[in-house]
PDB file of C-alpha atoms in Angstrom:
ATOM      1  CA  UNK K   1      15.569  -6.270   7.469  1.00  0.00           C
ATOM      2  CA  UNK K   2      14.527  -4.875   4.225  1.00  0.00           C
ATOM      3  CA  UNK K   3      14.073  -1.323   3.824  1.00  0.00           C
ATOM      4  CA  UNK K   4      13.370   1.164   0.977  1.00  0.00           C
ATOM      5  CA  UNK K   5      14.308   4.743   0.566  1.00  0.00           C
ATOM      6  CA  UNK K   6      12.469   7.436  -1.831  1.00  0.00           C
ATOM      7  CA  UNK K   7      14.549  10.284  -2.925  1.00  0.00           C
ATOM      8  CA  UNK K   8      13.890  13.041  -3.219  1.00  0.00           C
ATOM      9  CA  UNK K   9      10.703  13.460  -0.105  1.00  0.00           C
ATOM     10  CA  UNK K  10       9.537  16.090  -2.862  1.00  0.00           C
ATOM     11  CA  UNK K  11       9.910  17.483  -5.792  1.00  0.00           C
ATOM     12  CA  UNK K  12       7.932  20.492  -7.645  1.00  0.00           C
ATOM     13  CA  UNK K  13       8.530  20.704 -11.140  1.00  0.00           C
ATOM     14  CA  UNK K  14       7.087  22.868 -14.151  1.00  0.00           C
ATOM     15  CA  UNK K  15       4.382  21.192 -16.465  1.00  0.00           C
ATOM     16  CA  UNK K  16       5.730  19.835 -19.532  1.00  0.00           C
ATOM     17  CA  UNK K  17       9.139  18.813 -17.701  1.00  0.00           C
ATOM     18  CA  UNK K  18      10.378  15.231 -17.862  1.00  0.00           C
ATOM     19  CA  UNK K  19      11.159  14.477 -13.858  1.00  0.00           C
ATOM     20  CA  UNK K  20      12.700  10.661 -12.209  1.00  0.00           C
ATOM     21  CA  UNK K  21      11.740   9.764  -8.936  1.00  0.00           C
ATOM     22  CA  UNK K  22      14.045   7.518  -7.010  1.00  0.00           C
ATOM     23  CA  UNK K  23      13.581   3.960  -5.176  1.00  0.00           C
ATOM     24  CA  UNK K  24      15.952   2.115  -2.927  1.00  0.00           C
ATOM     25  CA  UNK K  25      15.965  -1.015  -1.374  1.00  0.00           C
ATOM     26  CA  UNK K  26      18.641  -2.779   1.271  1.00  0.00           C
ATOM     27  CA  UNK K  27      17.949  -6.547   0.507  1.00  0.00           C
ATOM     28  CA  UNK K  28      18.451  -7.893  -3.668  1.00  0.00           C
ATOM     29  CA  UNK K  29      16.476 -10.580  -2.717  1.00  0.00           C
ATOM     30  CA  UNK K  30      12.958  -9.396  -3.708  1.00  0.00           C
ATOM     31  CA  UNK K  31      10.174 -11.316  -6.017  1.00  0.00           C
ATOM     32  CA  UNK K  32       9.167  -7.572  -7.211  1.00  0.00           C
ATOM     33  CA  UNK K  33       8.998  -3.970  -7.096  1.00  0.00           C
ATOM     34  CA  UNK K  34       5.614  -2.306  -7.627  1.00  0.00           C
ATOM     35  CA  UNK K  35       5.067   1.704  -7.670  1.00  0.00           C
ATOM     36  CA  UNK K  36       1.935   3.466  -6.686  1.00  0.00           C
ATOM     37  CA  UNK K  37       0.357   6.658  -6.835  1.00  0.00           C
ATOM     38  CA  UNK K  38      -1.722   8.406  -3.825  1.00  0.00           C
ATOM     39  CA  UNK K  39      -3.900  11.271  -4.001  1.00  0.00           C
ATOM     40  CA  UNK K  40      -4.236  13.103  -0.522  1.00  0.00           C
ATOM     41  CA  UNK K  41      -6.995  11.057   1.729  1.00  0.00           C
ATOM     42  CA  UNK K  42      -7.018   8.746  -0.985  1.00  0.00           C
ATOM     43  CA  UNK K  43      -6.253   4.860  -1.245  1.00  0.00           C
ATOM     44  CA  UNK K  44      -3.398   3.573  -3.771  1.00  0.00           C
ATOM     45  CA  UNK K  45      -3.178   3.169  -7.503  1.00  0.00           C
ATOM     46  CA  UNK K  46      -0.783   1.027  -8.955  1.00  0.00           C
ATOM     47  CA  UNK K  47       1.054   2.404 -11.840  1.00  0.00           C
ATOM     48  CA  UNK K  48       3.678  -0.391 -12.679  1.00  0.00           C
ATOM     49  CA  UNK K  49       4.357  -4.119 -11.374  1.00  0.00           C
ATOM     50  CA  UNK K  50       8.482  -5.053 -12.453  1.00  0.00           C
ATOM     51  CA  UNK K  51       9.417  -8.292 -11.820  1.00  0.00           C
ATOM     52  CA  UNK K  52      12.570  -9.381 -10.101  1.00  0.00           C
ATOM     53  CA  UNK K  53      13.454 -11.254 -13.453  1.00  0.00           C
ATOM     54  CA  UNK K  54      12.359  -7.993 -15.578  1.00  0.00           C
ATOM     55  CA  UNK K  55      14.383  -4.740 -16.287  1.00  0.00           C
ATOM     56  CA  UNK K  56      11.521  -2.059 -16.951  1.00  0.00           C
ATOM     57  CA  UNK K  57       8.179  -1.967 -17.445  1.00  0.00           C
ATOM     58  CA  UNK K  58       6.283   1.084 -19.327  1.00  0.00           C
ATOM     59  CA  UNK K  59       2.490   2.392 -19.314  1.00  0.00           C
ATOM     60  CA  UNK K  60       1.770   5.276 -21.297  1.00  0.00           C
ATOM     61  CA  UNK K  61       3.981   8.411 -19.561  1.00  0.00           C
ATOM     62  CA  UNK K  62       5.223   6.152 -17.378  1.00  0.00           C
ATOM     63  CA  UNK K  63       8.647   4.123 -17.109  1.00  0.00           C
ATOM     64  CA  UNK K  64       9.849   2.264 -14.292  1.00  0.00           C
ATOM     65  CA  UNK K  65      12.975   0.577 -14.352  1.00  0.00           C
ATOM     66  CA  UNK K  66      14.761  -1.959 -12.225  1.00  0.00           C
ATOM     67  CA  UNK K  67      18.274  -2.986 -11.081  1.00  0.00           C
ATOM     68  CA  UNK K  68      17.628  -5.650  -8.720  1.00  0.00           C
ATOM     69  CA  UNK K  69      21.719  -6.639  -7.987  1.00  0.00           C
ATOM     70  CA  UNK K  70      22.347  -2.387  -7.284  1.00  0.00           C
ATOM     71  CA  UNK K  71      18.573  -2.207  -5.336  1.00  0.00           C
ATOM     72  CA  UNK K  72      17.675   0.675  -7.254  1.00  0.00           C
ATOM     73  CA  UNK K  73      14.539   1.247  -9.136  1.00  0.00           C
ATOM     74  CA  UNK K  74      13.724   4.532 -11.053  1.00  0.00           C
ATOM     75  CA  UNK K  75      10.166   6.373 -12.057  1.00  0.00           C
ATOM     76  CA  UNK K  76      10.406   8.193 -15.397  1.00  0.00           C
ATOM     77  CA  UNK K  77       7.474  10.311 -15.748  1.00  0.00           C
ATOM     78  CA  UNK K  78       7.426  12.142 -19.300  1.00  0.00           C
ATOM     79  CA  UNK K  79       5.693  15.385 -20.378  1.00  0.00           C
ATOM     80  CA  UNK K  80       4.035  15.930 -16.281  1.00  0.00           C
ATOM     81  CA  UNK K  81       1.178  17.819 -16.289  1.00  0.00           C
ATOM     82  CA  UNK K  82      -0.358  19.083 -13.079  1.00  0.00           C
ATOM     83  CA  UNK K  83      -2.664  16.047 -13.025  1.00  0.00           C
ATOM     84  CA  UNK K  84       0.180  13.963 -12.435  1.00  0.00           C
ATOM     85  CA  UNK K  85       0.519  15.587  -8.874  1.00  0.00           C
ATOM     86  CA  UNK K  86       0.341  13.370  -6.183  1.00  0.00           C
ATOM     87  CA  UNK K  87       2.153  11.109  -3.870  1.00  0.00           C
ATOM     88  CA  UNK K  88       4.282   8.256  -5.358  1.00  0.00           C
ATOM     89  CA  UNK K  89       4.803   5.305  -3.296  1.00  0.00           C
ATOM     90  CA  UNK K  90       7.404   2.359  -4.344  1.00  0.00           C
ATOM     91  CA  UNK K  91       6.893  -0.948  -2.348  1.00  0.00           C
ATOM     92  CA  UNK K  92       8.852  -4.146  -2.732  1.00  0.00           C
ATOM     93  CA  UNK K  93       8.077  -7.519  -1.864  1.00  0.00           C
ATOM     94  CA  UNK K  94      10.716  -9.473   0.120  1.00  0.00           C
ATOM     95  CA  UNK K  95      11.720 -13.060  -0.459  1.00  0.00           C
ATOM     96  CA  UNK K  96      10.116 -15.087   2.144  1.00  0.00           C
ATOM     97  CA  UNK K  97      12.226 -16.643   4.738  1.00  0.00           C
ATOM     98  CA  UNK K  98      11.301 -18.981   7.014  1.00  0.00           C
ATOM     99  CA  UNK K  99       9.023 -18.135   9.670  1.00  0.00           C
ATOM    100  CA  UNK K 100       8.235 -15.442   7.625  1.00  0.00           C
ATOM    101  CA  UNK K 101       5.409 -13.257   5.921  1.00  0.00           C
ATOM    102  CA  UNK K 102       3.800 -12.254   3.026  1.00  0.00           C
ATOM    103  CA  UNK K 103       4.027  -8.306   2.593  1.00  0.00           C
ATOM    104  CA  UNK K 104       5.056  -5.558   1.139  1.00  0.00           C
ATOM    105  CA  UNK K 105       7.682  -3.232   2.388  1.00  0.00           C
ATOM    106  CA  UNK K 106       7.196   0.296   1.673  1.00  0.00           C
ATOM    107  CA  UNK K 107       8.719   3.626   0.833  1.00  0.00           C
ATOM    108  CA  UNK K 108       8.215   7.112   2.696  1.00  0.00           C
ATOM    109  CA  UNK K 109       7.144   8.022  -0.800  1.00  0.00           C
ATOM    110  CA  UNK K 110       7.598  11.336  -3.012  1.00  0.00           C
ATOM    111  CA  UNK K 111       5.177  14.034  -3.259  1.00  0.00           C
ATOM    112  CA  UNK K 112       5.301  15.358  -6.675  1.00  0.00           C
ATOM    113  CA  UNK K 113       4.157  18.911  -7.765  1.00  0.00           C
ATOM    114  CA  UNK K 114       3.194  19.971 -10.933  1.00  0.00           C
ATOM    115  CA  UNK K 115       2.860  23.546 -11.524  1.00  0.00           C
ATOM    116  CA  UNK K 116       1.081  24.812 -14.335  1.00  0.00           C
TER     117      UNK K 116
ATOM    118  CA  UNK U   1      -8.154  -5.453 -13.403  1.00  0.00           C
ATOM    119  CA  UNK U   2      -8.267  -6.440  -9.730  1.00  0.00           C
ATOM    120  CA  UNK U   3     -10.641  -4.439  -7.987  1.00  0.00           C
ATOM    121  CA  UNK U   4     -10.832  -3.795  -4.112  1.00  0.00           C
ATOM    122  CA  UNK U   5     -13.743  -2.088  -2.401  1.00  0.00           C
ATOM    123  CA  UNK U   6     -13.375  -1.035   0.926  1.00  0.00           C
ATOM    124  CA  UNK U   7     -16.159   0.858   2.798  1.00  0.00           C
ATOM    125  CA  UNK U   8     -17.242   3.422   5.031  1.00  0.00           C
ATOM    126  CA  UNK U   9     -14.471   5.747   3.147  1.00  0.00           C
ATOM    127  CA  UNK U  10     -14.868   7.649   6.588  1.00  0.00           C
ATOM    128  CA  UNK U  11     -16.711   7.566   9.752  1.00  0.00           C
ATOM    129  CA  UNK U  12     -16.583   9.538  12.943  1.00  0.00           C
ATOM    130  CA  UNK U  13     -17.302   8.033  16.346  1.00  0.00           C
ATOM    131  CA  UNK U  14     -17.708   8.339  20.121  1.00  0.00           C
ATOM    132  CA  UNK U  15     -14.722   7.025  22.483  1.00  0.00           C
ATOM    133  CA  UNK U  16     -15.287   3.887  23.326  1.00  0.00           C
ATOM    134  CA  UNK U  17     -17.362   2.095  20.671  1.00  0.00           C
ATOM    135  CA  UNK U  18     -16.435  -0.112  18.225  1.00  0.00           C
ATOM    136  CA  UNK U  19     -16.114   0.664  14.275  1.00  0.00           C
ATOM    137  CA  UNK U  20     -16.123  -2.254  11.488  1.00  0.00           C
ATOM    138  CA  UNK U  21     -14.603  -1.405   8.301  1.00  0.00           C
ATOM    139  CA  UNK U  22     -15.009  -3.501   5.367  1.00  0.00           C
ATOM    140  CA  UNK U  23     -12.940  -5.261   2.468  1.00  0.00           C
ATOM    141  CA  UNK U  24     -14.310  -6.631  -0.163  1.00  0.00           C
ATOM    142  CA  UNK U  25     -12.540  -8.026  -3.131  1.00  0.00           C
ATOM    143  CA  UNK U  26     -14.661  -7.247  -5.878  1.00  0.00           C
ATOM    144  CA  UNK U  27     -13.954  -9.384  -8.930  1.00  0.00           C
ATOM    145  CA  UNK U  28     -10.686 -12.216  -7.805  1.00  0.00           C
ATOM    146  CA  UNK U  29     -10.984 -14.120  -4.823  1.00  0.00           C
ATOM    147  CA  UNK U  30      -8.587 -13.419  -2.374  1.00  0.00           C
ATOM    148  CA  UNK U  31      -7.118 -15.995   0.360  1.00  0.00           C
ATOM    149  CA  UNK U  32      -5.109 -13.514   2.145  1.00  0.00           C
ATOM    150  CA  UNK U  33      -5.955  -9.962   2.569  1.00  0.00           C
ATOM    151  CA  UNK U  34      -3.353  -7.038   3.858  1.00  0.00           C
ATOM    152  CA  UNK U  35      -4.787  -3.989   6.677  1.00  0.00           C
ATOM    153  CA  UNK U  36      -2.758  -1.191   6.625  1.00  0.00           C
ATOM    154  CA  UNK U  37      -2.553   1.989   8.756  1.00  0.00           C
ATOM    155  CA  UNK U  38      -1.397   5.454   7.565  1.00  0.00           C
ATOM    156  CA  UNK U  39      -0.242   8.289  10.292  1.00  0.00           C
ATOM    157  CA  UNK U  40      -0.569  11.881   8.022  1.00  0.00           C
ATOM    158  CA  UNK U  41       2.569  12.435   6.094  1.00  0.00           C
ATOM    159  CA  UNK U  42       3.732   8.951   6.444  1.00  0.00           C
ATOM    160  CA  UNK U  43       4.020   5.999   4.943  1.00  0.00           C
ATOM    161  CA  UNK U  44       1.691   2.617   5.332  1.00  0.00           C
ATOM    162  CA  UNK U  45       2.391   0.187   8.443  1.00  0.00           C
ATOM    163  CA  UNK U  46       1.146  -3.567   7.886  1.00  0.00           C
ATOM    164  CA  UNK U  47      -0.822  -3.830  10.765  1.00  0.00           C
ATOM    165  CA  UNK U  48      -2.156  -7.451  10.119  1.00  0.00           C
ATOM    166  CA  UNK U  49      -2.300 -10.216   7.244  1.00  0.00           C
ATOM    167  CA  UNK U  50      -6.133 -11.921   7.162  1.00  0.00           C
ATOM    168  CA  UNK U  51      -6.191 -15.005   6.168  1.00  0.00           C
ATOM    169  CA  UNK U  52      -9.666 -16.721   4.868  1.00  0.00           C
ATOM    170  CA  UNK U  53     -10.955 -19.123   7.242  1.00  0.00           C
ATOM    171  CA  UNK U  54      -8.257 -18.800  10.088  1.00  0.00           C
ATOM    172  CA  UNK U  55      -7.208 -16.093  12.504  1.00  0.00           C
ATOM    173  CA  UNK U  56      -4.662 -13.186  11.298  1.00  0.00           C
ATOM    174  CA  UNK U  57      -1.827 -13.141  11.715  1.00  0.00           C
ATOM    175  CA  UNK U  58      -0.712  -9.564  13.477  1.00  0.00           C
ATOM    176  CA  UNK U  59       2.880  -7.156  13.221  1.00  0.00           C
ATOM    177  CA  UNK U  60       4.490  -6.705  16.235  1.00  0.00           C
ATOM    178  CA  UNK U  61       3.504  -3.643  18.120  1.00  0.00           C
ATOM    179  CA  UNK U  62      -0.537  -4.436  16.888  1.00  0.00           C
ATOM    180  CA  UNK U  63      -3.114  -4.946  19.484  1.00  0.00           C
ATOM    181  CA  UNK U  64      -4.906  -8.310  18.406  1.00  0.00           C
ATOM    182  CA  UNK U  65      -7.933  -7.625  20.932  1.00  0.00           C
ATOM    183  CA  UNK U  66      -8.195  -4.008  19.908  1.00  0.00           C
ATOM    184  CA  UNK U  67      -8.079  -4.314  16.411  1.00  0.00           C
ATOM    185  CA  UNK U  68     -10.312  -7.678  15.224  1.00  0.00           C
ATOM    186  CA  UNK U  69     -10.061  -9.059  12.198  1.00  0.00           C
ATOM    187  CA  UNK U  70     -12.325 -11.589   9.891  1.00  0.00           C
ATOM    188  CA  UNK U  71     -11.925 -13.028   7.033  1.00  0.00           C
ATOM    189  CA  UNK U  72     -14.781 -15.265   6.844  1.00  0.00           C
ATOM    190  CA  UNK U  73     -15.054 -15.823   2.867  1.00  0.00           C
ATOM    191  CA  UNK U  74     -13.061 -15.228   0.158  1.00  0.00           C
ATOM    192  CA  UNK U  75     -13.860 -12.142  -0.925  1.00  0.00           C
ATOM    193  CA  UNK U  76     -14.432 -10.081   2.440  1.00  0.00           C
ATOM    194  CA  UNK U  77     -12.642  -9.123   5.234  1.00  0.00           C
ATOM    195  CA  UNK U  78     -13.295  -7.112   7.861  1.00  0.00           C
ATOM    196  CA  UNK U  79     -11.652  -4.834  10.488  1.00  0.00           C
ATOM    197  CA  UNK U  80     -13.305  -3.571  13.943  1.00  0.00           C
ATOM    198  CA  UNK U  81     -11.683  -0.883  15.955  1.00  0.00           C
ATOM    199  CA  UNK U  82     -12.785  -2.240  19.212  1.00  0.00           C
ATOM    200  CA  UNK U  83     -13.188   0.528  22.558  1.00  0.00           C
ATOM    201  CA  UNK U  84     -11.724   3.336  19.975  1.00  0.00           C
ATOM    202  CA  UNK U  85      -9.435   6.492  21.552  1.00  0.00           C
ATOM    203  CA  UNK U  86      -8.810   9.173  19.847  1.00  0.00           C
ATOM    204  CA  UNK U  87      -4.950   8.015  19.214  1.00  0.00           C
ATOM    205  CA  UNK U  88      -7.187   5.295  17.294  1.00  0.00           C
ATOM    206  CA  UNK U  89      -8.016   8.368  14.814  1.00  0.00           C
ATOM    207  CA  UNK U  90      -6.092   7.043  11.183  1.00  0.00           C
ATOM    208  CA  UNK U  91      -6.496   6.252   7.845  1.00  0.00           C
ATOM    209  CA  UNK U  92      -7.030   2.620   7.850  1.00  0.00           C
ATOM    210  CA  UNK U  93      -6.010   0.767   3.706  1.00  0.00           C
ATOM    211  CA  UNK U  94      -6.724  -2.794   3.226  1.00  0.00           C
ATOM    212  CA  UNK U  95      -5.169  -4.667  -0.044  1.00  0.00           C
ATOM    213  CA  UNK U  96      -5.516  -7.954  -1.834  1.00  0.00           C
ATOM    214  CA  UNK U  97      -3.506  -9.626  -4.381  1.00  0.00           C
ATOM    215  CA  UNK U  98      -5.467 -11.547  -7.351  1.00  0.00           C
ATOM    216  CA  UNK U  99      -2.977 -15.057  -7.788  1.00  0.00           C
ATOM    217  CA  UNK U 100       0.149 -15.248  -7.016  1.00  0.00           C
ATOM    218  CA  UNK U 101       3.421 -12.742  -7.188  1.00  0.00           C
ATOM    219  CA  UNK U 102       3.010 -12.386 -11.318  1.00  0.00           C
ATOM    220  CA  UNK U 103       0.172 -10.085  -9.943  1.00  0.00           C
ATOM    221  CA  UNK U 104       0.992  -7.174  -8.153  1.00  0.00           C
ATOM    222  CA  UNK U 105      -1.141  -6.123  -5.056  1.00  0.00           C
ATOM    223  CA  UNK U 106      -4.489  -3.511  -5.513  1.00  0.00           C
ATOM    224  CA  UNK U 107      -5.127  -1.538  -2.667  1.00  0.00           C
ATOM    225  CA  UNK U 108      -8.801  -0.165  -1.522  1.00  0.00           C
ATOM    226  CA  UNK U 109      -9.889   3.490  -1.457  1.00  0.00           C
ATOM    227  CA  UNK U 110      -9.096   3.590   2.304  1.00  0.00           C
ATOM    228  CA  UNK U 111     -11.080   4.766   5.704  1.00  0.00           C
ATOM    229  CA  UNK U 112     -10.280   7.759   7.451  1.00  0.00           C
ATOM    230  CA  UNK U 113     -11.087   7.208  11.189  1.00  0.00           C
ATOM    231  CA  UNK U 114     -11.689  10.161  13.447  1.00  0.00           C
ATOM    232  CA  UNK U 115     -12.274   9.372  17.435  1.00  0.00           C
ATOM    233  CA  UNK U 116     -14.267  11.913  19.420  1.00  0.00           C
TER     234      UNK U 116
END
């Protein structure tokens, strides 16, 4: 059974500092990772789609990186500012077996502070 | 991008009626759609896969009578609390994914449910 781990459960952090956010996942056999963002009472924004064949991906701040053989993705977020606070979520998507599912599988997340 | 609207964003009612949220895929057309439910300070629980034009297909643990789901075109589905409780009181997410796994998943704005 696949499962993912966020570490840390949350982090508070100056503005301006550089800050990684941690992913973990049991089971290599994944078509990809995808991280989100959620704002409290809110629904979820993706921020980066990495393939199982792909290493990183970037968008603007924002890296995400990928070792599918270790299952370990990181979340590089440059220069936060406090409108980067929020609730990141990384979810991967299993390899379906048979009898199984589409889905996601999903992190506890990591609720990010930034302080101004 | 891949846009998913999902609507009330919250409603409050009585014990024992029924509540239908909404899912509507805005801009793709989506065969299968993802319901998701989200206890405070945790993370999201598949509930159910909706598939267009055939019945869902529910997690284990999920109530198929109390929780009805329709996915009657490609580009809506639908979720009705049926006979809500209070312990029905959540914040219910749907998602969608555009084509395929090069896409990653987009997830609506969500629907907190409160049960008086």
């Amino acid at each position: 059974k696949q499962e993912v781990t966020q570490i840390p459960a949350a982090l508070s952090v100056p503005e301006g500092e550089n800050l990684v956010l941690n992913c973990s996942f049991t089971d290599s056999a994944i078509y990809n990772l995808q991280w989100f963002r959620q704002d409290p009472g809110k629904g979820l924004t993706s921020l980066l789609l990495i393939q199982s064949s792909q290493r990183e991906q970037t968008s603007g701040r924002l890296n995400a990186s990928l070792d599918k053989s270790s299952g370990r993705s990181t979340l590089y977020i440059a220069a936060s500012q406090p409108g980067d606070s929020a609730t990141y979520l990384c979810a991967v998507e299993p390899v379906l077996t048979q009898g199984g599912s589409e889905k996601l599988v999903f992190g506890k997340g990591t609720k990010l502070t930034v302080n101004p | 991008g891949a846009v998913v609207s999902q609507h009330p964003s919250w409603v409050i009612c009585k014990s024992g009626t029924s509540v239908k949220i909404e899912c509507r895929s805005l801009d793709f057309q989506a065969t299968t759609m993802f319901w998701y439910r989200q206890f405070p300070k945790q993370s999201l629980m598949l509930m159910a896969t909706s598939n267009e034009g055939s019945k869902a297909t529910y997690e284990q643990g999920v109530e198929k009578d109390k929780f009805l789901i329709n996915h009657a075109s490609l580009t809506l589905s639908t979720l009705t609390v049926t006979s809500a409780h209070p312990e029905d009181s959540s914040f219910y997410i749907c998602s969608a994914r555009a084509m395929g796994r090069f896409y990653g998943y987009t997830f609506g704005s969500g629907t907190r449910l409160t049960v008086v």
